[in-house]
mmCIF file of C-alpha atoms and ligand atoms in Angstrom:
data_model
loop_
_atom_site.group_PDB
_atom_site.id
_atom_site.type_symbol
_atom_site.label_atom_id
_atom_site.label_comp_id
_atom_site.label_asym_id
_atom_site.label_seq_id
_atom_site.Cartn_x
_atom_site.Cartn_y
_atom_site.Cartn_z
ATOM 1 C CA UNK H 596 5.844 -114.111 -195.461
ATOM 2 C CA UNK H 597 5.046 -116.952 -193.172
ATOM 3 C CA UNK H 598 6.567 -120.523 -193.188
ATOM 4 C CA UNK H 599 3.929 -123.328 -193.173
ATOM 5 C CA UNK H 600 3.999 -126.614 -191.256
ATOM 6 C CA UNK H 601 3.270 -128.381 -194.499
ATOM 7 C CA UNK H 602 2.297 -131.853 -192.867
ATOM 8 C CA UNK H 603 -0.269 -130.482 -190.973
ATOM 9 C CA UNK H 604 -2.241 -128.605 -194.133
ATOM 10 C CA UNK H 605 -4.573 -130.137 -197.031
ATOM 11 C CA UNK H 606 -6.618 -128.329 -199.558
ATOM 12 C CA UNK H 607 -9.848 -128.560 -198.341
ATOM 13 C CA UNK H 608 -11.298 -125.422 -199.341
ATOM 14 C CA UNK H 609 -14.137 -126.121 -201.777
ATOM 15 C CA UNK H 610 -12.900 -125.703 -205.734
ATOM 16 C CA UNK H 611 -14.582 -126.667 -208.856
ATOM 17 C CA UNK H 612 -11.908 -128.707 -209.768
ATOM 18 C CA UNK H 613 -12.957 -131.152 -206.974
ATOM 19 C CA UNK H 614 -16.198 -131.937 -208.734
ATOM 20 C CA UNK H 615 -14.259 -134.073 -211.271
ATOM 21 C CA UNK H 616 -12.527 -136.808 -208.583
ATOM 22 C CA UNK H 617 -9.179 -136.607 -206.645
ATOM 23 C CA UNK H 618 -6.319 -135.255 -208.742
ATOM 24 C CA UNK H 619 -3.149 -135.113 -206.946
ATOM 25 C CA UNK H 620 -3.809 -131.454 -206.109
ATOM 26 C CA UNK H 621 -6.929 -132.684 -203.645
ATOM 27 C CA UNK H 622 -5.220 -135.681 -202.178
ATOM 28 C CA UNK H 623 -3.883 -136.214 -198.978
ATOM 29 C CA UNK H 624 -0.297 -138.228 -198.498
ATOM 30 C CA UNK H 625 0.049 -141.090 -198.751
ATOM 31 C CA UNK H 626 -2.041 -141.235 -201.844
ATOM 32 C CA UNK H 627 -0.812 -137.679 -202.898
ATOM 33 C CA UNK H 628 3.044 -138.445 -202.446
ATOM 34 C CA UNK H 629 2.906 -141.812 -204.596
ATOM 35 C CA UNK H 630 1.151 -140.044 -207.293
ATOM 36 C CA UNK H 631 3.176 -136.754 -207.391
ATOM 37 C CA UNK H 632 6.746 -139.141 -207.246
ATOM 38 C CA UNK H 633 5.553 -140.800 -210.188
ATOM 39 C CA UNK H 634 4.231 -137.668 -212.316
ATOM 40 C CA UNK H 635 7.701 -135.987 -211.412
ATOM 41 C CA UNK H 636 9.504 -138.686 -212.744
ATOM 42 C CA UNK H 637 8.164 -138.150 -216.241
ATOM 43 C CA UNK H 638 7.611 -134.194 -215.616
ATOM 44 C CA UNK H 639 10.993 -132.945 -215.016
ATOM 45 C CA UNK H 640 13.078 -129.942 -215.650
ATOM 46 C CA UNK H 641 15.221 -131.467 -218.095
ATOM 47 C CA UNK H 642 12.150 -132.419 -220.133
ATOM 48 C CA UNK H 643 10.978 -128.953 -220.011
ATOM 49 C CA UNK H 644 14.299 -127.530 -221.057
ATOM 50 C CA UNK H 645 14.135 -130.040 -224.115
ATOM 51 C CA UNK H 646 10.807 -128.556 -224.875
ATOM 52 C CA UNK H 647 11.851 -124.691 -224.675
ATOM 53 C CA UNK H 648 12.932 -124.376 -228.896
ATOM 54 C CA UNK H 649 9.287 -125.997 -229.379
ATOM 55 C CA UNK H 650 7.418 -123.565 -227.281
ATOM 56 C CA UNK H 651 9.538 -120.836 -228.757
ATOM 57 C CA UNK H 652 8.111 -121.992 -232.692
ATOM 58 C CA UNK H 653 4.751 -122.329 -231.218
ATOM 59 C CA UNK H 654 4.898 -118.595 -229.868
ATOM 60 C CA UNK H 655 6.524 -117.273 -233.063
ATOM 61 C CA UNK H 656 4.062 -118.982 -235.414
ATOM 62 C CA UNK H 657 1.039 -117.200 -233.331
ATOM 63 C CA UNK H 658 2.549 -114.033 -233.343
ATOM 64 C CA UNK H 659 3.575 -114.042 -236.991
ATOM 65 C CA UNK H 660 0.017 -114.260 -237.354
ATOM 66 C CA UNK H 661 -0.626 -111.021 -235.904
ATOM 67 C CA UNK H 662 1.888 -108.928 -237.783
ATOM 68 C CA UNK H 663 0.315 -106.161 -239.684
ATOM 69 C CA UNK H 664 -2.554 -105.930 -237.201
ATOM 70 C CA UNK H 665 -3.064 -102.372 -235.789
ATOM 71 C CA UNK H 666 -4.925 -103.245 -232.797
ATOM 72 C CA UNK H 667 -5.527 -106.392 -230.883
ATOM 73 C CA UNK H 668 -6.656 -108.488 -227.975
ATOM 74 C CA UNK H 669 -3.553 -110.070 -226.568
ATOM 75 C CA UNK H 670 -5.249 -112.415 -224.170
ATOM 76 C CA UNK H 671 -7.800 -114.079 -227.084
ATOM 77 C CA UNK H 672 -5.087 -113.959 -229.644
ATOM 78 C CA UNK H 673 -1.783 -115.273 -228.048
ATOM 79 C CA UNK H 674 -1.872 -115.532 -224.231
ATOM 80 C CA UNK H 675 -4.905 -117.727 -223.954
ATOM 81 C CA UNK H 676 -4.059 -120.514 -227.307
ATOM 82 C CA UNK H 677 -0.381 -120.353 -226.378
ATOM 83 C CA UNK H 678 -0.233 -122.472 -223.294
ATOM 84 C CA UNK H 679 -2.796 -124.745 -224.551
ATOM 85 C CA UNK H 680 -1.025 -125.473 -227.698
ATOM 86 C CA UNK H 681 2.215 -125.936 -225.434
ATOM 87 C CA UNK H 682 0.670 -128.629 -223.464
ATOM 88 C CA UNK H 683 -1.158 -130.086 -226.191
ATOM 89 C CA UNK H 684 2.090 -130.793 -227.616
ATOM 90 C CA UNK H 685 3.605 -131.731 -224.754
ATOM 91 C CA UNK H 686 1.091 -134.393 -224.298
ATOM 92 C CA UNK H 687 1.421 -135.919 -227.760
ATOM 93 C CA UNK H 688 -1.994 -134.398 -229.165
ATOM 94 C CA UNK H 689 -2.378 -135.536 -232.703
ATOM 95 C CA UNK H 690 -2.059 -131.945 -234.737
ATOM 96 C CA UNK H 691 -5.381 -133.338 -236.710
ATOM 97 C CA UNK H 692 -7.047 -133.142 -233.019
ATOM 98 C CA UNK H 693 -5.678 -129.832 -231.930
ATOM 99 C CA UNK H 694 -8.651 -128.056 -232.851
ATOM 100 C CA UNK H 695 -10.987 -129.929 -230.843
ATOM 101 C CA UNK H 696 -8.599 -130.265 -228.097
ATOM 102 C CA UNK H 697 -8.602 -126.324 -228.152
ATOM 103 C CA UNK H 698 -12.019 -125.841 -227.935
ATOM 104 C CA UNK H 699 -12.462 -128.494 -225.050
ATOM 105 C CA UNK H 700 -9.521 -126.664 -223.204
ATOM 106 C CA UNK H 701 -11.458 -123.111 -223.527
ATOM 107 C CA UNK H 702 -14.757 -124.728 -222.598
ATOM 108 C CA UNK H 703 -13.052 -126.321 -219.338
ATOM 109 C CA UNK H 704 -11.711 -123.014 -218.262
ATOM 110 C CA UNK H 705 -15.518 -122.402 -217.697
ATOM 111 C CA UNK H 706 -15.045 -123.926 -214.397
ATOM 112 C CA UNK H 707 -13.763 -121.150 -212.850
ATOM 113 C CA UNK H 708 -16.498 -118.811 -213.841
ATOM 114 C CA UNK H 709 -18.734 -118.423 -211.081
ATOM 115 C CA UNK H 710 -21.442 -116.868 -213.274
ATOM 116 C CA UNK H 711 -21.326 -119.234 -215.854
ATOM 117 C CA UNK H 712 -24.764 -119.584 -217.651
ATOM 118 C CA UNK H 713 -26.543 -123.167 -218.116
ATOM 119 C CA UNK H 714 -25.259 -123.307 -221.717
ATOM 120 C CA UNK H 715 -21.602 -122.642 -220.358
ATOM 121 C CA UNK H 716 -22.029 -125.610 -218.129
ATOM 122 C CA UNK H 717 -23.429 -128.007 -220.798
ATOM 123 C CA UNK H 718 -20.338 -127.270 -222.769
ATOM 124 C CA UNK H 719 -17.865 -127.544 -219.345
ATOM 125 C CA UNK H 720 -19.589 -130.809 -219.032
ATOM 126 C CA UNK H 721 -19.215 -132.152 -222.581
ATOM 127 C CA UNK H 722 -15.635 -130.619 -222.805
ATOM 128 C CA UNK H 723 -14.981 -132.486 -219.612
ATOM 129 C CA UNK H 724 -16.452 -135.882 -220.782
ATOM 130 C CA UNK H 725 -14.325 -135.397 -224.348
ATOM 131 C CA UNK H 726 -11.409 -134.572 -222.552
ATOM 132 C CA UNK H 727 -11.732 -137.637 -220.502
ATOM 133 C CA UNK H 728 -12.318 -140.243 -223.633
ATOM 134 C CA UNK H 729 -9.607 -138.503 -225.419
ATOM 135 C CA UNK H 730 -6.964 -139.337 -222.505
ATOM 136 C CA UNK H 731 -8.394 -142.613 -221.987
ATOM 137 C CA UNK H 732 -7.889 -143.500 -225.647
ATOM 138 C CA UNK H 733 -4.212 -141.713 -225.551
ATOM 139 C CA UNK H 734 -2.959 -143.995 -222.275
ATOM 140 C CA UNK H 735 -4.442 -147.306 -224.306
ATOM 141 C CA UNK H 736 -2.650 -146.226 -227.287
ATOM 142 C CA UNK H 737 0.469 -145.508 -225.309
ATOM 143 C CA UNK H 738 0.492 -148.873 -223.725
ATOM 144 C CA UNK H 739 0.751 -150.601 -226.868
ATOM 145 C CA UNK H 740 2.955 -148.187 -228.898
ATOM 146 C CA UNK H 741 5.070 -145.639 -226.975
ATOM 147 C CA UNK H 742 5.882 -142.260 -228.136
ATOM 148 C CA UNK H 743 8.279 -139.122 -227.043
ATOM 149 C CA UNK H 744 5.639 -137.530 -225.066
ATOM 150 C CA UNK H 745 4.434 -137.039 -221.656
ATOM 151 C CA UNK H 746 1.535 -139.680 -221.782
ATOM 152 C CA UNK H 747 4.199 -142.046 -222.736
ATOM 153 C CA UNK H 748 6.316 -141.222 -219.939
ATOM 154 C CA UNK H 749 3.482 -141.153 -217.402
ATOM 155 C CA UNK H 750 2.617 -144.775 -218.751
ATOM 156 C CA UNK H 751 6.427 -145.786 -218.125
ATOM 157 C CA UNK H 752 6.822 -144.043 -215.046
ATOM 158 C CA UNK H 753 8.011 -146.248 -212.100
ATOM 159 C CA UNK H 754 8.999 -146.197 -208.440
ATOM 160 C CA UNK H 755 9.628 -148.773 -206.314
ATOM 161 C CA UNK H 756 7.646 -150.988 -208.247
ATOM 162 C CA UNK H 757 4.946 -148.353 -208.135
ATOM 163 C CA UNK H 758 2.959 -147.232 -211.462
ATOM 164 C CA UNK H 759 0.175 -145.171 -212.411
ATOM 165 C CA UNK H 760 -3.197 -146.571 -213.213
ATOM 166 C CA UNK H 761 -4.790 -145.384 -216.254
ATOM 167 C CA UNK H 762 -7.332 -143.586 -214.198
ATOM 168 C CA UNK H 763 -4.878 -141.854 -212.463
ATOM 169 C CA UNK H 764 -3.016 -140.774 -216.023
ATOM 170 C CA UNK H 765 -6.352 -139.162 -217.256
ATOM 171 C CA UNK H 766 -6.858 -137.454 -213.956
ATOM 172 C CA UNK H 767 -3.486 -136.117 -214.033
ATOM 173 C CA UNK H 768 -3.535 -134.945 -217.620
ATOM 174 C CA UNK H 769 -6.906 -133.134 -216.874
ATOM 175 C CA UNK H 770 -5.140 -131.430 -214.068
ATOM 176 C CA UNK H 771 -1.909 -130.501 -216.097
ATOM 177 C CA UNK H 772 -4.484 -128.969 -218.548
ATOM 178 C CA UNK H 773 -6.519 -127.052 -215.889
ATOM 179 C CA UNK H 774 -4.171 -125.977 -213.850
ATOM 180 C CA UNK H 775 -1.035 -125.205 -216.544
ATOM 181 C CA UNK H 776 -3.130 -122.946 -219.190
ATOM 182 C CA UNK H 777 -5.263 -120.332 -217.400
ATOM 183 C CA UNK H 778 -2.699 -119.494 -214.908
ATOM 184 C CA UNK H 779 -0.166 -119.412 -217.505
ATOM 185 C CA UNK H 780 -2.334 -116.954 -219.585
ATOM 186 C CA UNK H 781 -2.809 -114.918 -216.847
ATOM 187 C CA UNK H 782 1.100 -114.516 -216.054
ATOM 188 C CA UNK H 783 1.954 -113.462 -219.698
ATOM 189 C CA UNK H 784 -1.195 -110.964 -219.272
ATOM 190 C CA UNK H 785 -0.372 -109.824 -216.287
ATOM 191 C CA UNK H 786 3.570 -109.472 -217.128
ATOM 192 C CA UNK H 787 2.910 -107.836 -220.391
ATOM 193 C CA UNK H 788 0.533 -105.240 -218.773
ATOM 194 C CA UNK H 789 2.914 -104.404 -216.222
ATOM 195 C CA UNK H 790 5.794 -103.625 -218.527
ATOM 196 C CA UNK H 791 3.528 -101.490 -220.656
ATOM 197 C CA UNK H 792 2.599 -99.599 -217.606
ATOM 198 C CA UNK H 793 6.072 -99.316 -216.936
ATOM 199 C CA UNK H 794 7.582 -98.224 -220.388
ATOM 200 C CA UNK H 795 10.845 -97.786 -218.375
ATOM 201 C CA UNK H 796 10.948 -101.301 -217.393
ATOM 202 C CA UNK H 797 9.963 -102.510 -220.839
ATOM 203 C CA UNK H 798 13.023 -100.470 -222.186
ATOM 204 C CA UNK H 799 15.314 -101.901 -219.584
ATOM 205 C CA UNK H 800 14.131 -105.570 -220.897
ATOM 206 C CA UNK H 801 14.700 -104.672 -224.572
ATOM 207 C CA UNK H 802 18.113 -103.486 -223.681
ATOM 208 C CA UNK H 803 19.006 -106.691 -221.707
ATOM 209 C CA UNK H 804 17.048 -109.436 -222.708
ATOM 210 C CA UNK H 805 19.180 -111.451 -219.757
ATOM 211 C CA UNK H 806 17.061 -109.565 -217.330
ATOM 212 C CA UNK H 807 13.860 -111.822 -218.724
ATOM 213 C CA UNK H 808 13.820 -114.548 -216.194
ATOM 214 C CA UNK H 809 14.221 -112.054 -213.257
ATOM 215 C CA UNK H 810 11.389 -110.042 -214.738
ATOM 216 C CA UNK H 811 9.087 -112.857 -215.031
ATOM 217 C CA UNK H 812 10.014 -113.946 -211.154
ATOM 218 C CA UNK H 813 8.868 -109.991 -210.487
ATOM 219 C CA UNK H 814 5.671 -110.458 -212.303
ATOM 220 C CA UNK H 815 4.931 -113.639 -210.319
ATOM 221 C CA UNK H 816 5.619 -111.866 -206.929
ATOM 222 C CA UNK H 817 3.843 -108.203 -208.101
ATOM 223 C CA UNK H 818 1.045 -109.701 -209.626
ATOM 224 C CA UNK H 819 0.652 -113.353 -209.156
ATOM 225 C CA UNK H 820 -2.093 -115.439 -211.206
ATOM 226 C CA UNK H 821 -3.238 -117.314 -208.330
ATOM 227 C CA UNK H 822 -4.153 -114.556 -205.636
ATOM 228 C CA UNK H 823 -4.947 -117.049 -203.038
ATOM 229 C CA UNK H 824 -4.287 -120.553 -201.879
ATOM 230 C CA UNK H 825 -6.972 -121.465 -199.614
ATOM 231 C CA UNK H 826 -5.834 -124.263 -196.993
ATOM 232 C CA UNK H 827 -7.263 -125.659 -193.962
ATOM 233 C CA UNK H 828 -5.287 -127.100 -190.949
ATOM 234 C CA UNK H 829 -6.145 -130.672 -190.354
ATOM 235 C CA UNK H 830 -3.990 -130.668 -187.075
ATOM 236 C CA UNK H 831 -2.623 -128.310 -185.007
ATOM 237 C CA UNK H 832 0.198 -126.171 -186.810
ATOM 238 C CA UNK H 833 2.375 -123.487 -186.854
ATOM 239 C CA UNK H 834 2.201 -120.768 -189.323
ATOM 240 C CA UNK H 835 5.164 -118.255 -188.733
ATOM 241 C CA UNK H 836 4.629 -116.822 -185.527
ATOM 242 C CA UNK H 837 0.895 -117.920 -185.062
ATOM 243 C CA UNK H 838 -0.267 -121.193 -183.975
ATOM 244 C CA UNK H 839 -3.441 -122.870 -185.901
ATOM 245 C CA UNK H 840 -5.780 -125.191 -184.615
ATOM 246 C CA UNK H 841 -7.470 -127.684 -186.948
ATOM 247 C CA UNK H 842 -10.018 -126.216 -189.065
ATOM 248 C CA UNK H 843 -8.508 -122.594 -189.330
ATOM 249 C CA UNK H 844 -5.982 -120.925 -191.572
ATOM 250 C CA UNK H 845 -5.811 -119.831 -194.913
ATOM 251 C CA UNK H 846 -2.357 -118.313 -196.736
ATOM 252 C CA UNK H 847 -2.733 -115.727 -199.755
ATOM 253 C CA UNK H 848 0.225 -115.593 -202.052
ATOM 254 C CA UNK H 849 -0.641 -111.748 -202.706
ATOM 255 C CA UNK H 850 -0.600 -111.031 -199.275
ATOM 256 C CA UNK H 851 2.920 -112.780 -198.383
ATOM 257 C CA UNK H 852 4.105 -111.842 -201.803
ATOM 258 C CA UNK H 853 4.457 -107.659 -200.763
ATOM 259 C CA UNK H 854 5.149 -108.409 -197.576
ATOM 260 C CA UNK H 855 7.295 -105.391 -196.093
ATOM 261 C CA UNK H 856 9.147 -107.605 -193.789
ATOM 262 C CA UNK H 857 10.745 -109.252 -196.915
ATOM 263 C CA UNK H 858 10.619 -106.894 -199.261
ATOM 264 C CA UNK H 859 11.970 -103.600 -199.003
ATOM 265 C CA UNK H 860 9.787 -101.579 -201.459
ATOM 266 C CA UNK H 861 6.874 -104.151 -201.931
ATOM 267 C CA UNK H 862 5.049 -102.323 -204.600
ATOM 268 C CA UNK H 863 7.944 -101.818 -206.808
ATOM 269 C CA UNK H 864 8.204 -103.605 -210.069
ATOM 270 C CA UNK H 865 11.507 -103.018 -211.074
ATOM 271 C CA UNK H 866 13.122 -105.752 -213.059
ATOM 272 C CA UNK H 867 16.676 -105.286 -212.289
ATOM 273 C CA UNK H 868 16.008 -105.859 -208.672
ATOM 274 C CA UNK H 869 16.979 -109.453 -207.163
ATOM 275 C CA UNK H 870 14.666 -109.875 -204.302
ATOM 276 C CA UNK H 871 12.405 -112.461 -206.263
ATOM 277 C CA UNK H 872 11.182 -114.496 -203.334
ATOM 278 C CA UNK H 873 7.323 -114.999 -203.787
ATOM 279 C CA UNK H 874 4.345 -117.819 -203.049
ATOM 280 C CA UNK H 875 3.099 -117.674 -206.370
ATOM 281 C CA UNK H 876 3.497 -121.372 -207.113
ATOM 282 C CA UNK H 877 2.152 -122.179 -203.506
ATOM 283 C CA UNK H 878 4.359 -123.822 -200.720
ATOM 284 C CA UNK H 879 4.754 -127.324 -199.059
ATOM 285 C CA UNK H 880 3.748 -130.663 -200.398
ATOM 286 C CA UNK H 881 1.599 -129.243 -203.274
ATOM 287 C CA UNK H 882 3.646 -126.605 -204.549
ATOM 288 C CA UNK H 883 3.263 -126.171 -208.132
ATOM 289 C CA UNK H 884 4.667 -129.080 -210.094
ATOM 290 C CA UNK H 885 4.381 -127.045 -213.328
ATOM 291 C CA UNK H 886 6.608 -123.987 -212.178
ATOM 292 C CA UNK H 887 9.502 -124.666 -214.596
ATOM 293 C CA UNK H 888 7.229 -125.082 -217.367
ATOM 294 C CA UNK H 889 5.215 -121.992 -216.545
ATOM 295 C CA UNK H 890 8.495 -120.138 -216.314
ATOM 296 C CA UNK H 891 9.677 -121.493 -219.653
ATOM 297 C CA UNK H 892 6.687 -120.466 -221.437
ATOM 298 C CA UNK H 893 6.172 -116.768 -219.609
ATOM 299 C CA UNK H 894 10.082 -116.035 -220.735
ATOM 300 C CA UNK H 895 9.489 -117.427 -224.302
ATOM 301 C CA UNK H 896 6.329 -115.479 -224.770
ATOM 302 C CA UNK H 897 7.588 -112.193 -223.434
ATOM 303 C CA UNK H 898 10.558 -112.440 -225.332
ATOM 304 C CA UNK H 899 9.152 -113.367 -228.543
ATOM 305 C CA UNK H 900 6.574 -110.760 -228.113
ATOM 306 C CA UNK H 901 8.884 -107.921 -227.761
ATOM 307 C CA UNK H 902 10.930 -109.120 -230.344
ATOM 308 C CA UNK H 903 8.060 -109.390 -232.550
ATOM 309 C CA UNK H 904 6.714 -106.136 -231.915
ATOM 310 C CA UNK H 905 9.345 -103.294 -231.050
ATOM 311 C CA UNK H 906 6.406 -100.538 -230.971
ATOM 312 C CA UNK H 907 4.137 -102.678 -228.573
ATOM 313 C CA UNK H 908 1.748 -100.258 -226.427
ATOM 314 C CA UNK H 909 -1.434 -100.163 -224.830
ATOM 315 C CA UNK H 910 -4.333 -99.218 -227.047
ATOM 316 C CA UNK H 911 -5.643 -96.066 -225.445
ATOM 317 C CA UNK H 912 -8.984 -96.690 -226.878
ATOM 318 C CA UNK H 913 -9.938 -100.031 -225.044
ATOM 319 C CA UNK H 914 -10.330 -100.064 -221.148
ATOM 320 C CA UNK H 915 -8.114 -102.864 -219.571
ATOM 321 C CA UNK H 916 -10.512 -105.543 -218.455
ATOM 322 C CA UNK H 917 -9.927 -107.993 -215.543
ATOM 323 C CA UNK H 918 -11.767 -111.414 -215.051
ATOM 324 C CA UNK H 919 -14.713 -111.107 -212.596
ATOM 325 C CA UNK H 920 -12.861 -114.741 -211.032
ATOM 326 C CA UNK H 921 -12.323 -115.150 -207.545
ATOM 327 C CA UNK H 922 -8.895 -116.401 -206.491
ATOM 328 C CA UNK H 923 -7.386 -116.294 -209.983
ATOM 329 C CA UNK H 924 -6.076 -112.973 -210.911
ATOM 330 C CA UNK H 925 -5.753 -112.206 -214.470
ATOM 331 C CA UNK H 926 -7.059 -110.259 -217.535
ATOM 332 C CA UNK H 927 -10.107 -110.599 -219.686
ATOM 333 C CA UNK H 928 -8.825 -108.541 -222.368
ATOM 334 C CA UNK H 929 -5.560 -106.860 -223.133
ATOM 335 C CA UNK H 930 -5.740 -104.346 -225.913
ATOM 336 C CA UNK H 931 -2.905 -103.480 -227.357
ATOM 337 C CA UNK H 932 -1.548 -101.487 -230.519
ATOM 338 C CA UNK H 933 0.917 -103.530 -232.409
ATOM 339 C CA UNK H 934 2.437 -101.315 -235.042
HETATM 340 C C1 LIG N 2263 1.970 -119.026 -213.996
HETATM 341 C C2 LIG N 2263 1.500 -120.383 -213.800
HETATM 342 C C3 LIG N 2263 1.284 -121.227 -212.286
HETATM 343 C C4 LIG N 2263 1.041 -120.777 -211.720
HETATM 344 C C5 LIG N 2263 0.836 -118.955 -210.806
HETATM 345 C C6 LIG N 2263 0.420 -122.088 -210.696
HETATM 346 C C7 LIG N 2263 0.462 -121.813 -209.120
HETATM 347 C C8 LIG N 2263 -0.014 -123.089 -208.403
HETATM 348 C C9 LIG N 2263 -0.200 -122.983 -206.867
HETATM 349 C C10 LIG N 2263 -0.257 -121.931 -206.237
HETATM 350 C C11 LIG N 2263 -0.057 -124.413 -207.055
HETATM 351 C C12 LIG N 2263 -0.516 -125.018 -205.376
HETATM 352 C C13 LIG N 2263 -1.831 -125.131 -205.125
HETATM 353 C C14 LIG N 2263 -2.234 -125.635 -203.623
HETATM 354 O O1 LIG N 2263 -1.427 -125.532 -202.862
HETATM 355 O O2 LIG N 2263 -3.275 -125.834 -203.402
HETATM 356 C C15 LIG N 2263 -0.037 -125.347 -208.180
HETATM 357 C C16 LIG N 2263 -0.290 -126.685 -207.985
HETATM 358 C C17 LIG N 2263 -0.178 -127.082 -209.215
HETATM 359 N N1 LIG N 2263 0.374 -126.932 -210.450
HETATM 360 FE FE1 LIG N 2263 0.647 -124.820 -210.838
HETATM 361 N N2 LIG N 2263 0.704 -122.920 -211.364
HETATM 362 C C18 LIG N 2263 1.075 -122.838 -212.740
HETATM 363 C C19 LIG N 2263 1.318 -123.236 -213.806
HETATM 364 C C20 LIG N 2263 1.329 -124.628 -213.942
HETATM 365 C C21 LIG N 2263 1.603 -125.581 -214.982
HETATM 366 C C22 LIG N 2263 2.389 -124.857 -216.549
HETATM 367 C C23 LIG N 2263 1.263 -126.566 -214.830
HETATM 368 C C24 LIG N 2263 1.616 -128.061 -215.437
HETATM 369 C C25 LIG N 2263 1.526 -128.241 -216.901
HETATM 370 C C26 LIG N 2263 1.044 -126.748 -213.331
HETATM 371 C C27 LIG N 2263 0.400 -128.035 -212.389
HETATM 372 C C28 LIG N 2263 0.099 -127.921 -211.343
HETATM 373 C C29 LIG N 2263 -0.197 -129.116 -210.641
HETATM 374 C C30 LIG N 2263 -0.093 -130.375 -210.937
HETATM 375 C C31 LIG N 2263 -0.222 -128.670 -209.000
HETATM 376 C C32 LIG N 2263 -0.650 -129.505 -208.072
HETATM 377 C C33 LIG N 2263 0.608 -130.068 -207.578
HETATM 378 C C34 LIG N 2263 0.350 -130.866 -206.417
HETATM 379 O O3 LIG N 2263 -0.758 -131.259 -205.651
HETATM 380 O O4 LIG N 2263 1.054 -131.661 -205.625
HETATM 381 N N3 LIG N 2263 1.124 -125.761 -212.793
HETATM 382 N N4 LIG N 2263 0.094 -124.296 -209.177
#
């Protein structure tokens, strides 16, 4: 695993997200620093901890609907809707708008599909327009009347007399939705798959739920949802022991996470081991701002799942399907037997 000279790098490798304007992920300092520090004022570790009980209620209500089902696709029925509903609530989406918001969010994940059809592209563009209008209206309404939601917190966030513009808030909401849903779905899916493939690990977790946060870090190291963070050096820089010229370099979390120089047994997935250092959330100036939320969601999802379904196991009649998506690493479906 290597250390990067963070000031010298910028995300410049083409990503589908760039087509929709420069969110903070694609800005360089000082613009990035200004927006990120304002967003960090609204999206704090403490706020995530306050949302935890509600996150658990959301997981419980999704899982309750699955009781009595013999075989089900955990991705479609739980791991995928769960983070969308969580972020919708955090952003203050009205419950009457939730279905529409969910269908826009699902259509938007087509951004990551390199072989999407024309129809899917059209649905994606319509979803993008719908979400932009939705967030723009939400910002205006929170400017009139504040609520207890993240959009309101972004409206009032202030530092050194600086505030976010309405457009910056809309771009940020879109980014939070895009960066925080598919990745968390993949983390839950990859995590449950690893536990089901290693029943002795699942057993340890059931016996000692206190191991949960360590288990989630293990999954982030062992099977990270973002397999590669591709960056290009803007200036001469030092990457570990290597010197990098402008135009060169990319870093991969999968490779770094299994560096035998760091991990004694890089392919082990033992939930009890404490060596949880990893690059799953990136590093440097753009490192994941949503990591506390992702952790809270994954810990809650896995805990709720094992509590609701004590006999959870893979459905041997169904193949395990991976998504044919570059960079992101997750499951297309995960069929389980619940009773
Ligand atoms: C397991 C789940 C997640 C993983 C693996 C993940 C991974 C990452 C990675 C690797 C980066 C750095 C990208 C780069 O350097 O180019 C990043 C940035 C980011 N993530 Fe996450 N993420 C996750 C969940 C979330 C959540 C839940 C949110 C918010 C709701 C979120 C919001 C963001 C944002 C806004 C950035 C850009 C930060 C910046 O540009 O300063 N992520 N994430």
